[in-house]
Amino acid sequence: MMDYENIPLYWINRLGFQARKELSRLFRASGYDVSPEEWAILLVLWSKGPLSPGAISELTIKDRTTVTRLADAMVRKGLVVRREDPEDRRKLLVDVSEKGAVLERHLVPLAQKLVARVLAGIPDTDIEITLKTFRKMSANLRDGPEG
């Protein structure tokens, strides 16, 4: 029998769950009604600017149906707006609203505090090795069964 505590994917999944839960708690405790999933979309929009739902799906690693559902909720909350794509008026882009733009200066510091807490006491060299390992693991999955 395989010992789950020695499987890296167990720890990756566990850390992801814990981080989403804590991020949600931090946002709520600070008075912000933003889920971790909505945060992920805001983060890519702050960084990249207006994007198609397909691009958001790819960057946040969520399926298009989920992105559409989240974007609908975020439009209702006033966090994002939908705009015509200037290059193809048949397509819509999702963009940060004024309210969503203001949130960046409030939410980013909260997330940075969480990241600092997660990484506390871990040497930079260990973090670099871990990131390199995660990238390689991701590439192994992306490249298919043969690697």
C-alpha positions as MATLAB code, in Angstrom:
seq = 'MMDYENIPLYWINRLGFQARKELSRLFRASGYDVSPEEWAILLVLWSKGPLSPGAISELTIKDRTTVTRLADAMVRKGLVVRREDPEDRRKLLVDVSEKGAVLERHLVPLAQKLVARVLAGIPDTDIEITLKTFRKMSANLRDGPEG';
ca = [
       0.000    0.000    0.000;
       1.166    3.499   -0.883;
       1.718    5.941    2.003;
      -0.197    9.075    0.949;
       2.006   11.285    3.124;
       4.957   10.471    0.857;
       3.134   11.453   -2.338;
       3.994   14.996   -3.499;
       0.591   15.462   -5.150;
      -1.111   14.899   -1.789;
       0.853   17.797   -0.295;
       0.322   20.027   -3.336;
      -3.431   19.443   -3.138;
      -3.480   19.937    0.634;
      -1.500   23.189    0.430;
      -3.769   24.489   -2.336;
      -6.863   23.717   -0.274;
      -5.402   25.337    2.853;
      -4.279   28.431    0.924;
      -7.709   28.935   -0.725;
      -9.444   28.516    2.628;
      -7.115   30.984    4.371;
      -7.276   33.510    1.522;
     -11.070   33.373    1.671;
     -10.965   33.914    5.436;
      -8.544   36.851    5.118;
     -10.664   38.571    2.473;
     -13.895   38.090    4.459;
     -12.282   39.248    7.720;
     -11.115   42.397    5.925;
     -14.605   43.065    4.556;
     -14.063   41.962    0.954;
     -16.611   39.713   -0.756;
     -14.154   38.087   -3.163;
     -13.689   34.325   -3.439;
     -10.286   32.758   -4.164;
     -11.590   31.826   -7.627;
     -12.618   35.435   -8.296;
      -9.255   36.570   -6.925;
      -7.486   34.382   -9.507;
      -9.420   36.079  -12.318;
      -8.784   39.564  -10.932;
      -5.090   38.756  -10.585;
      -4.694   37.824  -14.267;
      -6.783   40.814  -15.393;
      -4.705   43.222  -13.272;
      -1.576   41.736  -14.791;
      -2.624   41.205  -18.419;
      -5.493   43.646  -19.022;
      -8.731   42.743  -20.846;
      -8.883   39.066  -21.818;
     -11.225   36.676  -23.563;
     -12.941   34.060  -21.416;
     -10.792   31.447  -23.174;
      -7.572   33.217  -22.207;
      -8.779   33.584  -18.615;
      -9.640   29.886  -18.608;
      -6.135   28.970  -19.736;
      -4.334   31.312  -17.327;
      -6.408   30.365  -14.269;
      -6.570   26.655  -15.157;
     -10.371   26.638  -14.985;
     -12.779   25.336  -17.602;
     -14.632   27.892  -19.752;
     -17.994   27.131  -18.170;
     -16.594   27.916  -14.722;
     -14.955   31.117  -15.996;
     -18.241   32.237  -17.579;
     -20.150   31.528  -14.357;
     -17.542   33.366  -12.267;
     -17.449   36.312  -14.701;
     -21.265   36.568  -14.549;
     -21.113   36.733  -10.738;
     -18.264   39.254  -10.868;
     -20.227   41.477  -13.267;
     -23.154   41.397  -10.816;
     -20.769   42.366   -7.983;
     -19.356   45.184  -10.099;
     -15.818   43.731  -10.109;
     -15.512   43.260  -13.874;
     -17.187   44.441  -17.062;
     -17.625   42.838  -20.459;
     -16.510   44.821  -23.503;
     -16.444   44.280  -27.231;
     -13.106   43.109  -28.541;
     -11.854   46.065  -30.648;
     -10.202   43.600  -33.039;
     -13.329   41.458  -33.480;
     -16.618   43.045  -32.416;
     -18.311   39.629  -32.375;
     -16.206   38.672  -29.352;
     -16.348   39.912  -25.779;
     -13.475   40.632  -23.445;
     -13.592   40.641  -19.661;
     -11.963   43.660  -18.025;
     -11.567   44.983  -14.493;
     -14.156   47.599  -13.522;
     -13.282   50.730  -11.546;
     -14.373   48.926   -8.374;
     -12.224   45.910   -9.309;
      -9.230   48.145  -10.016;
      -9.520   49.786   -6.585;
      -9.541   46.351   -4.939;
      -6.038   45.617   -6.231;
      -4.393   47.895   -3.670;
      -6.388   46.239   -0.867;
      -6.327   42.551   -1.828;
      -2.745   42.211   -3.077;
      -1.209   43.108    0.327;
      -3.488   40.552    2.021;
      -2.379   37.851   -0.418;
       1.261   38.882   -0.005;
       0.937   38.458    3.765;
      -0.432   34.962    3.221;
       2.436   34.071    0.882;
       4.953   35.399    3.425;
       3.311   33.280    6.122;
       3.396   30.164    3.941;
       7.070   30.687    3.095;
       8.205   31.737    6.600;
      11.345   29.943    7.729;
      12.037   28.380    4.325;
      15.388   29.358    2.775;
      15.248   31.020   -0.665;
      17.279   28.160   -2.141;
      14.641   25.646   -0.998;
      11.883   27.782   -2.511;
      13.775   27.997   -5.820;
      14.273   24.215   -5.897;
      10.606   23.637   -5.068;
       9.455   25.978   -7.847;
      11.821   24.313  -10.318;
      10.465   20.910   -9.281;
       6.832   22.060   -9.623;
       7.551   23.433  -13.114;
       9.138   20.133  -14.138;
       6.204   18.146  -12.721;
       3.792   20.380  -14.643;
       5.799   19.939  -17.844;
       5.788   16.164  -17.341;
       1.981   16.191  -17.265;
       1.696   18.647  -20.142;
       4.029   16.588  -22.315;
       1.889   13.469  -22.013;
       2.404    9.908  -20.781;
       5.910    9.552  -22.206;
       7.135   12.824  -20.669;
];
